[in-house]
XYZ file of C-alpha atoms in Angstrom:
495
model
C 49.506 9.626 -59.358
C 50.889 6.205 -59.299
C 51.702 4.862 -62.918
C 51.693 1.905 -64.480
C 54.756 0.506 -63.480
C 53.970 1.992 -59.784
C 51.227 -0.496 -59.406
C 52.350 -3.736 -61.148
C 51.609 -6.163 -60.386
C 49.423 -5.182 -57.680
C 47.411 -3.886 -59.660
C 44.927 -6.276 -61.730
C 46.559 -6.345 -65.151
C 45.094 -5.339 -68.390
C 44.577 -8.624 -68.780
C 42.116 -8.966 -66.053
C 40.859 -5.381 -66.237
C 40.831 -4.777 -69.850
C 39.356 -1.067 -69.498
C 41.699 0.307 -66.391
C 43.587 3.347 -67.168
C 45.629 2.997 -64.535
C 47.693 6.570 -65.331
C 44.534 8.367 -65.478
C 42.520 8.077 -62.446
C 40.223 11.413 -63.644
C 36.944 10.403 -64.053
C 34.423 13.023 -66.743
C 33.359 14.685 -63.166
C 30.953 17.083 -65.327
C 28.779 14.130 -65.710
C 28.828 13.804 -61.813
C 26.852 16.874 -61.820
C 24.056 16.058 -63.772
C 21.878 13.239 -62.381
C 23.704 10.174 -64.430
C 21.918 7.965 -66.757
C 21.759 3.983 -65.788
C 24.612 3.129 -68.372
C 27.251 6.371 -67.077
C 26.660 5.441 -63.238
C 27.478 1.970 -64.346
C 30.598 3.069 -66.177
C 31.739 5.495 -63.205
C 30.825 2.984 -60.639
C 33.042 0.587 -62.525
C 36.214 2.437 -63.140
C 36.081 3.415 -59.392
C 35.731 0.137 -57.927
C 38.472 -1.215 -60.360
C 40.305 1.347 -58.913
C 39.254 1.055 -55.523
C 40.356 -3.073 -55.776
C 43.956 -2.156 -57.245
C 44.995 0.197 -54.616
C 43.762 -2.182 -51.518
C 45.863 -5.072 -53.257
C 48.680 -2.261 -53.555
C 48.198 -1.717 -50.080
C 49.081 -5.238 -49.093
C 52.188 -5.369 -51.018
C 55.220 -6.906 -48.913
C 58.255 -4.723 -48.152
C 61.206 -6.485 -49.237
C 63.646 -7.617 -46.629
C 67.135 -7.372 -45.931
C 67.985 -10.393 -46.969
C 66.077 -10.048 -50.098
C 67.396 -6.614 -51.151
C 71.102 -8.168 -50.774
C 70.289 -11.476 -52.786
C 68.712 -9.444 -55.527
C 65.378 -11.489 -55.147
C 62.863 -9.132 -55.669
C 59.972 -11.311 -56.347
C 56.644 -9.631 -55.529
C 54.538 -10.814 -52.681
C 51.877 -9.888 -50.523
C 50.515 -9.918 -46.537
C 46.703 -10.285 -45.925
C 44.795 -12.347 -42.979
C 47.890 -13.431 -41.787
C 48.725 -15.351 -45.005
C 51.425 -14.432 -48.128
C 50.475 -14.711 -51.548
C 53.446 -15.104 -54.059
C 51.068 -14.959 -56.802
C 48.618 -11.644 -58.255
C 46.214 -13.916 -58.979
C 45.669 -15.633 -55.961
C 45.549 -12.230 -53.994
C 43.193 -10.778 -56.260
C 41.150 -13.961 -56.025
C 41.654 -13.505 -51.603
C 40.556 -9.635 -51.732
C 37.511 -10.361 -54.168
C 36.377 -13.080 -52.145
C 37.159 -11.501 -47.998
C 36.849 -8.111 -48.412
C 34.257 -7.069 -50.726
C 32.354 -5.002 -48.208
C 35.623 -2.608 -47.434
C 36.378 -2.404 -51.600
C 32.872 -1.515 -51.671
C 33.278 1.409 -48.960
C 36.633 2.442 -50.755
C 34.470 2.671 -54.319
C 32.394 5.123 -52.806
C 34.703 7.380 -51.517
C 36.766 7.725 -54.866
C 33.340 8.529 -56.003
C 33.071 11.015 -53.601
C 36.172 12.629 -54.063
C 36.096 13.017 -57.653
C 33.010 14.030 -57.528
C 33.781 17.065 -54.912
C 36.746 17.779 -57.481
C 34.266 18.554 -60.406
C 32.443 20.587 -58.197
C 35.138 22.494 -57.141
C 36.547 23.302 -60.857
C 33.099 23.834 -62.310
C 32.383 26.646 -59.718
C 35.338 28.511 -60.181
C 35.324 31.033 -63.441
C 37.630 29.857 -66.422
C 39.891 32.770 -66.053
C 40.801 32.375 -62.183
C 41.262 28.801 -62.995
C 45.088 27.797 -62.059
C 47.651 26.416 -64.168
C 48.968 24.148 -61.421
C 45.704 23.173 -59.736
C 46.358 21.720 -56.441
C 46.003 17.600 -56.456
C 44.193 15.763 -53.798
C 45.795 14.364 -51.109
C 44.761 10.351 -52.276
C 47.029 11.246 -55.363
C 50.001 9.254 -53.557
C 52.915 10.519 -55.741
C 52.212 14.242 -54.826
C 53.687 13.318 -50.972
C 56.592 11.067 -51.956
C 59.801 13.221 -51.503
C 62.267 13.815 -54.483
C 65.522 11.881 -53.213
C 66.834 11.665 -56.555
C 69.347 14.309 -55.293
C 70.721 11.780 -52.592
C 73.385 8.909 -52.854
C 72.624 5.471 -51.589
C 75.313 6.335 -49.008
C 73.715 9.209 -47.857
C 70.128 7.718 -47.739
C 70.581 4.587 -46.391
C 74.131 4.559 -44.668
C 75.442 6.285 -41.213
C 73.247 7.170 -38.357
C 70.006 6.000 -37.529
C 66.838 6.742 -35.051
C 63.365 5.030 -34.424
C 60.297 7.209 -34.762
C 57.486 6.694 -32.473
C 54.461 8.896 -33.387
C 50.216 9.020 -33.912
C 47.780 11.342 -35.087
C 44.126 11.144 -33.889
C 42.106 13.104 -36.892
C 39.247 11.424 -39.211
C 40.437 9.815 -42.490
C 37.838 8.949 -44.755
C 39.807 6.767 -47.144
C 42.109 4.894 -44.518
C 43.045 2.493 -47.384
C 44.733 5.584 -49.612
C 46.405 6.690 -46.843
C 48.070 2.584 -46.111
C 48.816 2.764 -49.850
C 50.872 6.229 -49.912
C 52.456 5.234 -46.632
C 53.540 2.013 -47.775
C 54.823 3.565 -51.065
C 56.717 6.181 -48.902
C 58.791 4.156 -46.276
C 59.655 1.744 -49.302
C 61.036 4.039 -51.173
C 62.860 5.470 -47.476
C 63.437 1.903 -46.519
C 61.943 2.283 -43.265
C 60.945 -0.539 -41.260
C 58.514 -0.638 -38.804
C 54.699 -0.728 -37.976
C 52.395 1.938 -38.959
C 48.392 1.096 -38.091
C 45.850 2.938 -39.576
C 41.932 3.334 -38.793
C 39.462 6.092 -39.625
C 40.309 7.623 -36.220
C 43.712 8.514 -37.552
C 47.143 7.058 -37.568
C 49.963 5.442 -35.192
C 53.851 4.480 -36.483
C 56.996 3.563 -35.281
C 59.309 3.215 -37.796
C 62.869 3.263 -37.900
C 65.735 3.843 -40.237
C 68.633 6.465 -41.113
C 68.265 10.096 -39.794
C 68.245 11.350 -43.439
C 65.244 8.733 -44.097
C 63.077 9.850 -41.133
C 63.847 13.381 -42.008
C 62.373 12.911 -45.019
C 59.964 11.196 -43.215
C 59.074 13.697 -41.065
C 58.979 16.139 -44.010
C 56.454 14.431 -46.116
C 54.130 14.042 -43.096
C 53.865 17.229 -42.400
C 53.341 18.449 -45.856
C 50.496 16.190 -46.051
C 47.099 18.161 -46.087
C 45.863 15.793 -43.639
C 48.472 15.870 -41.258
C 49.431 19.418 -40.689
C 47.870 19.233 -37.925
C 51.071 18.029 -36.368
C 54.072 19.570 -35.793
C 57.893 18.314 -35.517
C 57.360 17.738 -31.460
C 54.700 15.471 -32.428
C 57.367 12.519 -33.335
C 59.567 10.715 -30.525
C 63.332 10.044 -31.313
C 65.637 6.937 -30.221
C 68.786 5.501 -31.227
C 68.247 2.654 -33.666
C 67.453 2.406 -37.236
C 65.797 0.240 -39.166
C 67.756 -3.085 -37.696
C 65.399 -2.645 -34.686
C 62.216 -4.157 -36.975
C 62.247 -6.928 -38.975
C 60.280 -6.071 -41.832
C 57.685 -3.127 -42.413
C 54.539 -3.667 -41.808
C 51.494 -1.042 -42.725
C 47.855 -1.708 -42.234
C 44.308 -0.752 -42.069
C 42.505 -1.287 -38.210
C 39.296 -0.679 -36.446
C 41.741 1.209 -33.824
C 45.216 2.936 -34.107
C 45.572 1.301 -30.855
C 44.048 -1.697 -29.609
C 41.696 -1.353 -27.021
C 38.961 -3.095 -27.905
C 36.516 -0.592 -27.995
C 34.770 0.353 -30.830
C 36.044 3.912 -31.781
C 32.476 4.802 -32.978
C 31.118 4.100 -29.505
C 34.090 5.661 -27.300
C 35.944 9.070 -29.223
C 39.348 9.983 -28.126
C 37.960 13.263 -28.282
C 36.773 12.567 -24.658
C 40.180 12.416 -23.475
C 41.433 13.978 -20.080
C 43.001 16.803 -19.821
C 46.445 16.644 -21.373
C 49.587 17.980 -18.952
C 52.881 19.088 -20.719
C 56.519 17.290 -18.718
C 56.613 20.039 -16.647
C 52.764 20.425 -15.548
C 53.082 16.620 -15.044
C 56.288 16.641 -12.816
C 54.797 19.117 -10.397
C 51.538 17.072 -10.291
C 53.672 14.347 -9.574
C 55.961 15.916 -6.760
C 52.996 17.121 -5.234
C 51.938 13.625 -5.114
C 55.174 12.555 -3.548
C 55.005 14.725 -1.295
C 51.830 13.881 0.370
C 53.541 10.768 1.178
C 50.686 8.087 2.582
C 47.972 10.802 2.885
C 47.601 10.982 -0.871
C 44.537 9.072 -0.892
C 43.075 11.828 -3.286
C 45.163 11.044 -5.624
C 46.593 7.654 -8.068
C 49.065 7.912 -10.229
C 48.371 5.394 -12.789
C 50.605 3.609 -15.142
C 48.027 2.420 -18.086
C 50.982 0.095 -19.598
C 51.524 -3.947 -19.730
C 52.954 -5.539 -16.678
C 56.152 -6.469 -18.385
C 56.417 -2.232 -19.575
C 56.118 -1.236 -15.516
C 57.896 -3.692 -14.822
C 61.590 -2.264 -15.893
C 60.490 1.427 -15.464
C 57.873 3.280 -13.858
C 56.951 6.310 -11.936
C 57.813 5.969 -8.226
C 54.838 5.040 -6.457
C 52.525 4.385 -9.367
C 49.561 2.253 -9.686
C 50.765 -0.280 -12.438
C 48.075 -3.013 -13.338
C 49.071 -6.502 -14.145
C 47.660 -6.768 -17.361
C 49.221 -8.497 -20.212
C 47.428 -6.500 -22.877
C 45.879 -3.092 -23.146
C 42.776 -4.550 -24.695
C 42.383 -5.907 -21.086
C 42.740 -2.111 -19.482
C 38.723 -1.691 -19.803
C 38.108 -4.535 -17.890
C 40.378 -3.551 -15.537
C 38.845 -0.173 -15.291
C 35.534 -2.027 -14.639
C 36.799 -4.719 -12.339
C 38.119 -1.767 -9.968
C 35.674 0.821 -10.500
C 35.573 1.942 -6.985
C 39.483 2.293 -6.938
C 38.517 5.163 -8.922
C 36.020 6.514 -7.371
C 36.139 9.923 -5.969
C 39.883 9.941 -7.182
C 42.413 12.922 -9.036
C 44.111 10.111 -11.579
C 47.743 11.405 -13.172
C 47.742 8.852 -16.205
C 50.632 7.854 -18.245
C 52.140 5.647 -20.999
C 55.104 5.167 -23.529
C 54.395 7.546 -25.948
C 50.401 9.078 -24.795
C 48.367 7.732 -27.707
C 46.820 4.696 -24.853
C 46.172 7.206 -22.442
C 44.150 9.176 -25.229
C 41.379 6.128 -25.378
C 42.581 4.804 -21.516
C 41.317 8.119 -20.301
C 38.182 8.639 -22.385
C 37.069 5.069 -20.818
C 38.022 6.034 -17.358
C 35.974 9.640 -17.411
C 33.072 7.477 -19.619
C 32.437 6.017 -15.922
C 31.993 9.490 -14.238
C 33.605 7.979 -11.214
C 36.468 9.993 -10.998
C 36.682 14.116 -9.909
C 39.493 14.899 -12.533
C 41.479 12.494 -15.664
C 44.834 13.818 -16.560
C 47.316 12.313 -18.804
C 50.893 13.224 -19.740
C 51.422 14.306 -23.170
C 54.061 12.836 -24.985
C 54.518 9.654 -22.501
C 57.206 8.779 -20.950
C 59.216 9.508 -23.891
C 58.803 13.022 -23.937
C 59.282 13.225 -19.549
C 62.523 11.973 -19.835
C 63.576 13.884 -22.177
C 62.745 17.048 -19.993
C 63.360 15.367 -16.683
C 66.549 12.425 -17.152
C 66.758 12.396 -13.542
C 63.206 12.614 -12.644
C 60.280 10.681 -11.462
C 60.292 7.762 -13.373
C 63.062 5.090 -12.778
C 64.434 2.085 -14.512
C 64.427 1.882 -18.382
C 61.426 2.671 -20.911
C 60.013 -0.562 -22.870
C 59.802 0.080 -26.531
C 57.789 -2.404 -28.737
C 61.255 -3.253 -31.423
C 63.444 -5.580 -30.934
C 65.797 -3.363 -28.699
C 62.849 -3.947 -26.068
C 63.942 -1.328 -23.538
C 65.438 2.311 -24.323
C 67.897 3.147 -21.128
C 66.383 6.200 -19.626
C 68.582 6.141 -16.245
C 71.304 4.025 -14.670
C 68.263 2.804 -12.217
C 68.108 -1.235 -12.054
C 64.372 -2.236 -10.324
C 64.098 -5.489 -11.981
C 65.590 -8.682 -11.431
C 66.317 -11.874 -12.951
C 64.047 -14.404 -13.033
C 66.083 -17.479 -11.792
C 68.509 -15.701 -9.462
C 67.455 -12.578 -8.278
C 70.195 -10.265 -9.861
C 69.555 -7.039 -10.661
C 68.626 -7.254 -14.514
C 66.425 -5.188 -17.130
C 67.227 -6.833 -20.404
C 64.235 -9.167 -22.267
C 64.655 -12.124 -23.928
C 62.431 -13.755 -25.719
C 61.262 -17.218 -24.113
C 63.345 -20.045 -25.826
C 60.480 -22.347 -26.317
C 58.624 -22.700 -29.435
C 55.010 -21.282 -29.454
C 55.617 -19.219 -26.206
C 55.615 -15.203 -27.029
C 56.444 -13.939 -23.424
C 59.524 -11.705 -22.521
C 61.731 -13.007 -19.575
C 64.942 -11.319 -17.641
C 67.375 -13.913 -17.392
C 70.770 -12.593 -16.484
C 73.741 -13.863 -18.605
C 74.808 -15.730 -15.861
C 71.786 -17.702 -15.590
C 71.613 -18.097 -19.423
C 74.990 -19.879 -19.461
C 73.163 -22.286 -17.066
C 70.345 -22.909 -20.007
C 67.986 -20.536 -17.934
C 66.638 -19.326 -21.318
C 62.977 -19.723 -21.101
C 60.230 -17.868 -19.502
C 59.579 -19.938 -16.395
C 59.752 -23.202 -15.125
C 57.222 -25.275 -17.026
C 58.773 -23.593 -20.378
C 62.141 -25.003 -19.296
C 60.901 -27.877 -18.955
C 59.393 -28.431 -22.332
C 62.355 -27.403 -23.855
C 64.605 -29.747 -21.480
C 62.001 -32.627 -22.297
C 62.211 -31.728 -26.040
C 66.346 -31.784 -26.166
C 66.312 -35.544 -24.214
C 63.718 -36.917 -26.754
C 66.042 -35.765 -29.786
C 64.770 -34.666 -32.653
C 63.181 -37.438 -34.387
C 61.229 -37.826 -31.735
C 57.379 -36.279 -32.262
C 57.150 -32.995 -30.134
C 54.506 -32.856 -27.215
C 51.797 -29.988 -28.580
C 52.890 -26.579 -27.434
C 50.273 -24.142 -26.986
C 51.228 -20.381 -26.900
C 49.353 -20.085 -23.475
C 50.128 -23.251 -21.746
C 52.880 -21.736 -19.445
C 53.453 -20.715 -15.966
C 53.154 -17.131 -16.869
C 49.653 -17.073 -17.679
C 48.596 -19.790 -15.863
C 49.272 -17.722 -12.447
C 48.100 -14.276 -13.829
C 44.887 -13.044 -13.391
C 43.409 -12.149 -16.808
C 41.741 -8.776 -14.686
C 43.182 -8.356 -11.509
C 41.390 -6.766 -8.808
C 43.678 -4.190 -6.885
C 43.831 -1.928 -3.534
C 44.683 1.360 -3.364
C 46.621 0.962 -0.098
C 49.090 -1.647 -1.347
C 49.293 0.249 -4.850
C 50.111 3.256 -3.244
C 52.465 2.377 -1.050
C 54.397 0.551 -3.819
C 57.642 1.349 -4.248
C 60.304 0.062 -6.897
């Protein structure tokens, strides 16, 4: 369980929370049997919610950065709403007064929990009892590995690896889940993403091969996630440079889709195809040439993804963001319609909701999807199908996957597959400008970018900027939000 010094000062003081025995989170559950009298319910109710408030706070808690961990400035602070709080007292004061509904949800489920737990033990005779009795899976401590055997060295130091993995599976207390996996890739010092929902869990993380072992390791001795198996997690060179900071966090989604998970299950998902079921799909495909009208092979990535690697011959939408795939989906409906669809993605967890949407239409006569993504097809097939390089969502951008070039740079038409980030403040889009070019000042992502930034550098600095708007470029302005596409043109696409 976490101790005292495990949650401070996340954890409301006993200053503020006077009766909060933080070390001892069991709760008389022999009184949870009996119906409770007005004055124990309110005690109960209390200590869990109490409870409930510290480990959401707890859950919020900053990883410390680089930069941090070198200058020995290890002041506590916290992420929430897309604000930091330096203080305890002002993110108390931020959780009490946004999210009282989901401390309220989190109250009840402790409740629940210990409650099943005095169930359990009063049921069972006193002499089959067990000395060791198993601890749930919320106690956080239980799944943190034991590295006091390790040396800084050998923890932190020589090679490194990203993880990319999910797990679709119900969690009823998302929030104790954030709070154990934020505790555990602090103490690996991982860094990366990890998003976490009710419908399960999705992470890339990255840091030394002895970390994500460990990693690895603790997942799978989780209760909840032995489900999954060692297969289940992706592997890339990199490490935890590739991330800036670690970020962990409670969603509607593990993926963003916009659709309410409640409404549209993954469990309606098409059928999943290992590499090698997929590559024969695929080469059948091929093979049809430009009578394979039965048949669309259908990349459900971001434009700028498909852009530096796809499947030969693939349908690749121009979408900036998956939350726009449904639309898409709806916008070209009779695309669809009547249609085999071979679906695929980085790592498979968007064609696990991409596809349930698609077959929710009942347009098409069959939804499959490639398990593992691209990550785990080239793996199998490095001289396969799929061509160019495989965008990653780090700041390494693109994994190489072949020597295959099909991009170019933006100003001069050179071969080139290596993002950028746009040079102009407030712009977030990716551009290929070859080194060449860059030399030239071609740094932004298009021409009405460059010029903002050319405008900006003339005016000097003490000069007040023109507003810059995060949208207000040539990229969007020239995208369709949803486009509307053929089949004939898609299909006889070739990078």
């Amino acid at each position: 369980m976490y101790s005292a010094s495990d949650m401070s000062p996340d954890e409301p003081d006993n200053s503020v929370f006077p009766e909060l025995e933080v070390e001892n989170l069991i709760l008389p559950t022999s009184k949870l049997l009996k119906p409770p009298s007005e004055a124990i319910f309110r005690k109960q109710y209390t200590f869990a919610k109490k409870r409930a408030f510290a480990i959401f706070v707890h859950s919020k808690k900053a990883a410390a950065s680089g930069a941090e961990l070198s200058s020995g400035d290890l002041e506590a602070h916290w992420h929430c709403c897309e604000q930091t709080f330096k203080e305890a007292a002002s993110i108390h004061k931020h959780v009490a007064k946004t999210h009282d509904a989901e401390i309220q949800e989190h109250t009840i489920a402790i409740l629940r929990l210990v409650g099943s737990r005095g169930q359990a033990r009063d049921s069972q005779p006193p002499a089959q009892s067990p000395v060791g009795e198993k601890r749930e899976a919320w106690d956080v401590s239980l799944w943190i590995p034991d590295i006091s055997h390790l040396t800084e060295d050998q923890l932190h130091r020589g090679p490194g690896e990203v993880l990319l993995y999910y797990c679709y599976c119900h969690l009823e207390t998302p929030h104790l889940i954030c709070a154990w996996q934020r505790e555990l890739c602090q103490k690996l010092q991982l860094k990366g993403k990890v998003r976490i929902a009710t419908e399960g869990i999705n992470g890339t993380i990255g840091g030394s091969k002895v970390a994500t072992g460990l990693y690895i390791k603790a997942m799978l001795s989780h209760p909840i996630f032995k489900i999954m198996c060692h297969n289940d997690f992706k592997t890339s060179e990199g490490g935890a440079h590739c991330f800036p900071d670690l970020k962990v966090g409670v969603f509607k989604e593990i993926v963003p889709m916009g659709v309410d998970p409640d409404l549209l299950s993954y469990r309606l998902a098409g059928t999943h195809l290992e590499p090698e079921e997929f590559h024969k799909e695929v080469e059948t495909f091929l093979l049809k040439g430009n009578s394979s009208n039965d048949t669309i092979l259908l990349d459900c990535r971001n434009f700028y993804e498909s852009k530096i690697g796809q499947f030969t011959k693939c349908l690749a939408p121009d979408i900036r963001k998956f939350s726009y795939f449904p639309d898409y989906v709806d916008k070209n409906l009779e695309l669809f319609r009547g249609k085999k669809v071979l679906m695929y993605c980085t790592g498979g967890i968007r064609c696990e909701r991409g596809s349930a949407y698609l077959r929710s239409k009942d347009v098409c006569t069959e939804v499959y999807q490639l398990k593992g993504g691209i990550h785990k097809y080239v793996e199998r097939f490095p001289e396969g199908f799929y061509q160019g390089k495989l965008f990653v969502f780090d700041e390494r951008y693109a994994i190489p996957t072949s020597s295959d070039i099909i991009s170019e740079c933006r100003y001069c038409g050179t071969p080139w597959d290596q993002y950028q980030p746009c040079s102009t403040d407030f712009c977030y889009q990716l551009v290929l400008s070859c080194p060449a070019c860059r030399q030239q000042g071609h740094t932004a992502c298009c021409f009405v970018c460059q010029g903002k930034a050319q405008r900006k550098e003339e005016a000097g600095e003490n000069t007040p900027a023109e507003p810059l708007l995060k949208e207000e470029c040539e990229c969007t302005d020239t995208r369709a939000r949803v486009p509307c596409d053929t089949l004939p043109q898609a299909c006889l696409q070739t990078h």
